[in-house]
Coordinates of C-alpha atoms in Angstrom, one line a residue:
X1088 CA 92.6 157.3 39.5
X1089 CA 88.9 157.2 39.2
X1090 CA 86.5 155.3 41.9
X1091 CA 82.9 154.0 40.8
X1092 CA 80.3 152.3 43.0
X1093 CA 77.3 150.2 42.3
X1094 CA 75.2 148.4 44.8
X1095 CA 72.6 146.4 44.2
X1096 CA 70.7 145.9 47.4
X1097 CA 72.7 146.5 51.0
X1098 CA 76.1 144.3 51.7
X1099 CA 75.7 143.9 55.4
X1100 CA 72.9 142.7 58.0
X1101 CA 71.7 145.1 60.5
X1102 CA 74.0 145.0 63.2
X1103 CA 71.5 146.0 65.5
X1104 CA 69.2 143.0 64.3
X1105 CA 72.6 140.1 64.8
X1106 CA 72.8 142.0 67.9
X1107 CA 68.8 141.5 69.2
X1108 CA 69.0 137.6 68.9
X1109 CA 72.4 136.7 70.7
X1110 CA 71.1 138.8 73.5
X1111 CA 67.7 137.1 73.3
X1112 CA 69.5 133.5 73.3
X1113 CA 71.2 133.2 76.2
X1114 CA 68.2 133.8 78.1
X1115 CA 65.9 131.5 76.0
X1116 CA 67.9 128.8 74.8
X1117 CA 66.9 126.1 78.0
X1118 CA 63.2 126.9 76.9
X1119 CA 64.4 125.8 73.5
X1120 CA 66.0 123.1 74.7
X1121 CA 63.0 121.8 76.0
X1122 CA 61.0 122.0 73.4
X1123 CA 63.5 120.3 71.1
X1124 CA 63.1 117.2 73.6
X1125 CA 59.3 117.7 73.8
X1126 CA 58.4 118.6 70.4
X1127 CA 56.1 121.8 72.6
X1128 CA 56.9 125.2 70.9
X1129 CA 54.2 127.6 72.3
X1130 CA 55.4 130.7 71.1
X1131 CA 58.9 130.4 70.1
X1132 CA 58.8 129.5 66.7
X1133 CA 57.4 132.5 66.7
X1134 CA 59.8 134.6 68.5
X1135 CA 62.8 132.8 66.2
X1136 CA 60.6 133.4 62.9
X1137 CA 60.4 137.2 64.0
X1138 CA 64.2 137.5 65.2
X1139 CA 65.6 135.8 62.0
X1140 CA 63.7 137.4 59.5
X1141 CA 64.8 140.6 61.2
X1142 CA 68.0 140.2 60.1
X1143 CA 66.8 138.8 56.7
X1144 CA 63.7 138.1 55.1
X1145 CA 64.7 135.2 53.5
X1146 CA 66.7 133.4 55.9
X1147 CA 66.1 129.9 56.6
X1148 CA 66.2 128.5 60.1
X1149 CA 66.1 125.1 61.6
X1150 CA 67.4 122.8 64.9
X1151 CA 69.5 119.7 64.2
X1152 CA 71.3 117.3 66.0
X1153 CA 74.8 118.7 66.8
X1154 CA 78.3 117.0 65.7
X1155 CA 80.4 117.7 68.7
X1156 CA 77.1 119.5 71.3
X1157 CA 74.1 117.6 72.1
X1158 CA 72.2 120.2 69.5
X1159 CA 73.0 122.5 67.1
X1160 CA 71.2 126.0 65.7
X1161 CA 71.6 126.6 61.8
X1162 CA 70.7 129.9 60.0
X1163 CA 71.1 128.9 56.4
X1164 CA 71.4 130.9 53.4
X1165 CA 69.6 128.0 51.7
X1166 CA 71.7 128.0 48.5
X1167 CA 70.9 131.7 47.9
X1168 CA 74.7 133.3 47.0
X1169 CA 73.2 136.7 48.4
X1170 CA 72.6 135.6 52.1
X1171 CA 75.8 133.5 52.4
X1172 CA 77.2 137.3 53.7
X1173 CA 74.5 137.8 56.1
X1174 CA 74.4 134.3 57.5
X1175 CA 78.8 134.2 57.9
X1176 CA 77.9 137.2 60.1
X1177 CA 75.5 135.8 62.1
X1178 CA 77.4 132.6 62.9
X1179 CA 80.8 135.2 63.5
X1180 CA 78.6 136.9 66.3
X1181 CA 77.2 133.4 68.0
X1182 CA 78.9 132.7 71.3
X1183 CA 81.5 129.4 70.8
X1184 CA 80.2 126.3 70.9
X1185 CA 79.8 124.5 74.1
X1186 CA 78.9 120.5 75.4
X1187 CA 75.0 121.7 74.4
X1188 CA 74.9 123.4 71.3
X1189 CA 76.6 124.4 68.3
X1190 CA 76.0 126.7 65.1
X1191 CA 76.0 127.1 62.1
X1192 CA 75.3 128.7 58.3
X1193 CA 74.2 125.1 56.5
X1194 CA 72.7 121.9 57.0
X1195 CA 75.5 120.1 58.6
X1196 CA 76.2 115.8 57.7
X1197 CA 74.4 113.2 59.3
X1198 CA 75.3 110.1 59.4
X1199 CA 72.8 108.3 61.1
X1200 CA 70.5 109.3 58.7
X1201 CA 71.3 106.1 56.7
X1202 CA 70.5 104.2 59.3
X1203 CA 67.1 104.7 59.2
X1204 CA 64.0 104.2 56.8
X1205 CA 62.8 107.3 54.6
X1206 CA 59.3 108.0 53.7
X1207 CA 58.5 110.1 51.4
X1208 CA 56.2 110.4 47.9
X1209 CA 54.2 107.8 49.5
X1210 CA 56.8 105.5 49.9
X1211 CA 59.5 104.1 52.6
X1212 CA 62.8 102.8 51.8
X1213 CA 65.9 101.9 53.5
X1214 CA 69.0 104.6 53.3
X1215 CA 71.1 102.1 53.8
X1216 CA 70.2 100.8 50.3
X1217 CA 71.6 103.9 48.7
X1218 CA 74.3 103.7 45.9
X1219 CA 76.7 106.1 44.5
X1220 CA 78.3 106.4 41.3
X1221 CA 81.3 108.8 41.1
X1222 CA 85.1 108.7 39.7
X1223 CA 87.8 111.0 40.5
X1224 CA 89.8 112.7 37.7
X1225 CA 93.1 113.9 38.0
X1226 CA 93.2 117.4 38.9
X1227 CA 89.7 117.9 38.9
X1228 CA 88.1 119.3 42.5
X1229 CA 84.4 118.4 41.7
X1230 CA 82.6 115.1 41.3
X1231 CA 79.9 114.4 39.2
X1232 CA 77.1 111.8 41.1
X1233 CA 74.7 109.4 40.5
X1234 CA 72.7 108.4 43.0
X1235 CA 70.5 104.7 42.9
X1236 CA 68.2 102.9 44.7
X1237 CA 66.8 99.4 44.2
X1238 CA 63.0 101.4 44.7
X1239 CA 64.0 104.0 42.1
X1240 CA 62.5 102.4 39.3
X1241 CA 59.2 102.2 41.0
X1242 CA 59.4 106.6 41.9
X1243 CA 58.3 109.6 40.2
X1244 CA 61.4 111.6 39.1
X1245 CA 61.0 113.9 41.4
X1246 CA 60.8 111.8 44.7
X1247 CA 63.6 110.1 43.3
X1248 CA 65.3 114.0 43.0
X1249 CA 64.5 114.4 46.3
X1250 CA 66.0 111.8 47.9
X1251 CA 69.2 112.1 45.6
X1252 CA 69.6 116.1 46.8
X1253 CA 68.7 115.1 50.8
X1254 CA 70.6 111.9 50.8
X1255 CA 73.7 114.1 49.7
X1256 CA 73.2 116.9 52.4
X1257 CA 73.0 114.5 55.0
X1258 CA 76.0 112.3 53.7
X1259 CA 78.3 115.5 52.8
X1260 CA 76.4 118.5 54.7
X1261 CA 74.7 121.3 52.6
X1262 CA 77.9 123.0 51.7
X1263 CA 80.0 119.9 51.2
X1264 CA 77.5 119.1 48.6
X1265 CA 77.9 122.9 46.9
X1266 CA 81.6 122.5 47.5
X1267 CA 83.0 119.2 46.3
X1268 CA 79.8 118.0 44.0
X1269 CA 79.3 118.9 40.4
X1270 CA 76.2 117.4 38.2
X1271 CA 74.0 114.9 40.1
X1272 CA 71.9 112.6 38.1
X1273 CA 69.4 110.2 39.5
X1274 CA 67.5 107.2 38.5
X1275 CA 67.9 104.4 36.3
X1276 CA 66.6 100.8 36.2
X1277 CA 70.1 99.8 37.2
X1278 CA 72.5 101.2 39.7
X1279 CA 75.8 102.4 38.2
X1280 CA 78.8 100.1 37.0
X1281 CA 80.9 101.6 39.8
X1282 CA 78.3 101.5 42.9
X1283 CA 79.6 102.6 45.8
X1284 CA 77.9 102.7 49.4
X1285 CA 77.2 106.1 51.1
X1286 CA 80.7 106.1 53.4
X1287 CA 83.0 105.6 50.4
X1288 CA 81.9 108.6 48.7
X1289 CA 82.2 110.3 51.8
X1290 CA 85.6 109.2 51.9
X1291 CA 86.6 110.1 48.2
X1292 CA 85.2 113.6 48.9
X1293 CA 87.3 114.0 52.6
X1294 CA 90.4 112.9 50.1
X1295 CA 89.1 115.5 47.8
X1296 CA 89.2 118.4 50.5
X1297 CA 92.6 117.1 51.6
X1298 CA 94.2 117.1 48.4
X1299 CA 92.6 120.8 47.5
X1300 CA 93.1 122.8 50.4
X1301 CA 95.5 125.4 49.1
X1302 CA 94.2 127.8 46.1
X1303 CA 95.3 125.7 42.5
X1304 CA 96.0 128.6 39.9
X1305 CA 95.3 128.2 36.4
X1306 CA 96.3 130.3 33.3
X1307 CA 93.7 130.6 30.4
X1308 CA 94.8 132.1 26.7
X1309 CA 92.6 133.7 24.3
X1310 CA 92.3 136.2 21.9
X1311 CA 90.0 139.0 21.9
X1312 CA 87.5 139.9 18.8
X1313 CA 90.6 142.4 17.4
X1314 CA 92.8 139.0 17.2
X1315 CA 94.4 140.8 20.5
X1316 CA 96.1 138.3 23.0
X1317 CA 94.3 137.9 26.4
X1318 CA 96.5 136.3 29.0
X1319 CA 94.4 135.2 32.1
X1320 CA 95.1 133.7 35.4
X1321 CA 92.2 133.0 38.0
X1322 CA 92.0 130.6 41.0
X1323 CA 90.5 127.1 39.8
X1324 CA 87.0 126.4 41.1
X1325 CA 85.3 130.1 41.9
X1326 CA 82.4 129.0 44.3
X1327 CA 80.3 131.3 46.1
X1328 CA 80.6 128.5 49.1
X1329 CA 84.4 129.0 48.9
X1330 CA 83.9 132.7 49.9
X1331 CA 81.0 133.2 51.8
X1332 CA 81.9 136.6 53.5
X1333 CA 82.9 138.1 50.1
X1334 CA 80.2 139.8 48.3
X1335 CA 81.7 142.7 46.7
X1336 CA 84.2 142.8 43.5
X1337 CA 86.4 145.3 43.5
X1338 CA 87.7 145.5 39.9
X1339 CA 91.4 147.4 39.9
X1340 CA 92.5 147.9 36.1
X1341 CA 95.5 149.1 36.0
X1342 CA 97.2 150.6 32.5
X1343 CA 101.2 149.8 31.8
X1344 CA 103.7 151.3 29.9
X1345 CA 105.7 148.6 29.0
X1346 CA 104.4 145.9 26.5
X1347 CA 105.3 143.5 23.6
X1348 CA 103.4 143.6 20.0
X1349 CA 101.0 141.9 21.3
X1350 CA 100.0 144.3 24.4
X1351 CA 101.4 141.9 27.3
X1352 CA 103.7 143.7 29.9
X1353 CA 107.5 143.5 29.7
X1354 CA 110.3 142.9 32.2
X1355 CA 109.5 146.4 34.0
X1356 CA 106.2 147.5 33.6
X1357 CA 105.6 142.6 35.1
X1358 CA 107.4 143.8 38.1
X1359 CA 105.6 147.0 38.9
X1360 CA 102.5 145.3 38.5
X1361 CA 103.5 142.1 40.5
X1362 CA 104.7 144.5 43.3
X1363 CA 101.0 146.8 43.3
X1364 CA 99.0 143.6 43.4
X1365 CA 101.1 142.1 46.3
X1366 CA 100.5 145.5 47.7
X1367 CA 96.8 145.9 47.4
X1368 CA 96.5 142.2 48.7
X1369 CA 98.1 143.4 51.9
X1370 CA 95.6 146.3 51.9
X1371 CA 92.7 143.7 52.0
X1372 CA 94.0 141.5 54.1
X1373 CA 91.7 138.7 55.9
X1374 CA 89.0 140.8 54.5
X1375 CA 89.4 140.1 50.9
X1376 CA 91.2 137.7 48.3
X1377 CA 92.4 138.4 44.6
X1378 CA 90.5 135.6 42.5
X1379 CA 91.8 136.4 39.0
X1380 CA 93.8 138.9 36.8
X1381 CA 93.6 139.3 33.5
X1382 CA 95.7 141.2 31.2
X1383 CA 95.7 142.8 27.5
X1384 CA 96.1 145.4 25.0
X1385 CA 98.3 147.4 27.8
X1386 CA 96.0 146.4 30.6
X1387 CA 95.4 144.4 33.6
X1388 CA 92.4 143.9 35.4
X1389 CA 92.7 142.6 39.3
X1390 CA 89.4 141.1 40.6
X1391 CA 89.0 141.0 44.1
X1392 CA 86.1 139.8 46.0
X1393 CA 86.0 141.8 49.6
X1394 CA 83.5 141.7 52.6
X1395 CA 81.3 144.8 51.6
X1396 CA 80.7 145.5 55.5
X1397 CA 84.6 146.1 55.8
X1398 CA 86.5 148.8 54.6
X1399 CA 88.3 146.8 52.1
X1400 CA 87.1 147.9 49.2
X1401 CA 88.1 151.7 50.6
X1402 CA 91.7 149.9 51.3
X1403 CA 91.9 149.2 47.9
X1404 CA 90.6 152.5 46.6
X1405 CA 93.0 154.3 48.8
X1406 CA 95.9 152.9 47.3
X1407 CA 95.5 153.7 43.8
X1408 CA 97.1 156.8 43.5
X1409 CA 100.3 155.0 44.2
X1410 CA 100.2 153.5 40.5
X1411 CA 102.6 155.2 38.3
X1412 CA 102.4 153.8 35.3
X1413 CA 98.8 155.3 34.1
X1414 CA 95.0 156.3 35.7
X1415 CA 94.1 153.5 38.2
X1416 CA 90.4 152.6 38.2
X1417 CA 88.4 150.7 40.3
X1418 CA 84.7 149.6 40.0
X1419 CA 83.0 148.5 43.4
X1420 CA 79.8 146.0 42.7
X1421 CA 77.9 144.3 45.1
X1422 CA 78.4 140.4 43.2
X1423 CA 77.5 137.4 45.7
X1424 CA 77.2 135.1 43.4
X1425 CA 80.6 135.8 41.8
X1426 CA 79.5 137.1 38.3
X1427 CA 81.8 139.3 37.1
X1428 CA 84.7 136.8 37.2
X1429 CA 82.2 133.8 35.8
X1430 CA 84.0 133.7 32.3
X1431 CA 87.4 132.9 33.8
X1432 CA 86.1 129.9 36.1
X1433 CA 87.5 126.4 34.6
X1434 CA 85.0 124.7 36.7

């Protein structure tokens, strides 16, 4: 078996830094309750600028109105697949939700967002005006948007790009939008054939989450530059949002013995390797999840995607001396943003 580890920058927050603002919280968060109601700060913007950024740099923060509490605290990631980690353990340390306040790692929906007026670029419209274009294809998990509004024709691109991107966050929420929307495209001196008011595509994309809660496999062919057949299976739709807590792939390539001409495993050498991968899923448990194999000349390659602050990856690693069929490797790399399984997505 052989073990190799690359890291790119540090998989965890500092404990001790998560730890430093839930103990500051409880004792500041009716100060911050005012201030939400009075719009007076003093000093702790401040205080929040310095305890966020001690966990990381980069680290957005802002207040919001809550769902189910009168107010809610997010410490977003902004987009940034490298923070999703550090913000999942941020929100796992925040005491539960209560009738005042909630939290959370993204800009969370608001509805009554569209029922207000917007200005922005020098301009005011009505959200309620908003149009959306979308269709739902069989089988497919992410829609592809475009947003309209009577004033559109009258904006800048890029004011009409920003309302498109906000519109959706507050519609869908920051990760709903990541999750469930594909290509967006805005603007137009007409609104789509198939225009659609704010709540219905809410609606199709609620029916979208519904319809794809469980993992949907697919299997990919191909042939290597040798004319060698590559037999792949990977889960459909390998988001960074779908796994925020797992930022480390752990690559397992495992040889066999048994193969056809062209290099794919027969009956005994299938059921070895179908019993080691069910065993190293157990090994990473809640901690980890296999997101692809792929298999060929003799060899199959299982890519999981772990929580680097766990011992997962060491689960893994622990285990590969119990392959028999040839020298176990696995390569550890911090990968956020899911690159080393980018060629199998079917997104």
């Amino acid at each position: 078996m052989i073990f190799s580890r690359r890291r790119a920058e540090p998989t965890s927050a500092p404990d001790t830094a998560i730890a430093a603002f839930w103990e500051w919280w409880p004792g500041a968060r009716g100060r911050v309750e005012a201030a939400v109601t009075t719009g007076d700060w003093a000093d702790l913007s401040d205080q929040i600028n310095a305890l966020v950024s001690a966990i990381h740099a980069d680290l957005h923060w802002e207040f919001a109105r809550g769902a189910r509490s009168a107010h809610a605290l997010v410490v977003s990631p902004a987009g940034r697949a490298e923070l999703r980690a550090v913000a999942a353990r941020w929100a796992a340390a925040a005491p539960p939700a209560d009738e005042t306040w909630e939290y959370h790692t993204s800009r969370q929906p608001d509805p009554n967002a569209f029922g207000a007026r917007l200005q922005i670029g020098g301009a005011e419209l009505a959200m309620a005006d908003l149009r959306y274009g979308f269709a739902v294809e069989g089988g497919r998990q992410l829609l592809d948007v475009t947003v309209y509004h009577p004033m559109f024709p009258d904006l800048p691109e890029e004011v009409r790009g920003q309302i498109a991107f906000l519109s959706l966050d507050w519609l869908l929420g920051e990760e709903g939008v990541e999750r469930w929307v594909g290509a967006v495209e805005f603007g137009g001196e007409a609104p789509p054939v198939d225009a659609y008011a704010p709540d219905e595509l809410r609606a199709a994309v609620e029916r979208q989450a519904v319809e794809h809660k469980e993992p949907v496999w697919v299997m990919l062919t191909a042939q290597d530059k040798k004319g060698w057949p590559v037999l792949a299976t990977a889960q459909k739709v390998m988001l960074p949002v779908r796994f925020p807590r797992f930022d480390t792939h752990v690559a397992v390539t495992l040889p066999f013995r048994d193969t056809n001409d062209g290099g794919l495993p027969l009956d005994g050498s299938l059921t070895a390797l179908r019993a080691f991968e069910d065993e190293l899923t157990e090994a990473v448990g809640t901690d980890g999840e296999l997101l692809a194999h792929e298999t060929t000349r003799g060899t199959r390659v299982l890519h999981y995607y772990v929580d680097g602050a766990t011992p997962a990856a060491g689960h893994v690693e622990g285990r590969l001396a119990g392959w028999r069929e040839g020298r176990a490797q696995a390569k550890v790399a911090y990968d956020p943003a899911l690159e080393g399984v980018a060629h199998l997505d079917t997104t």
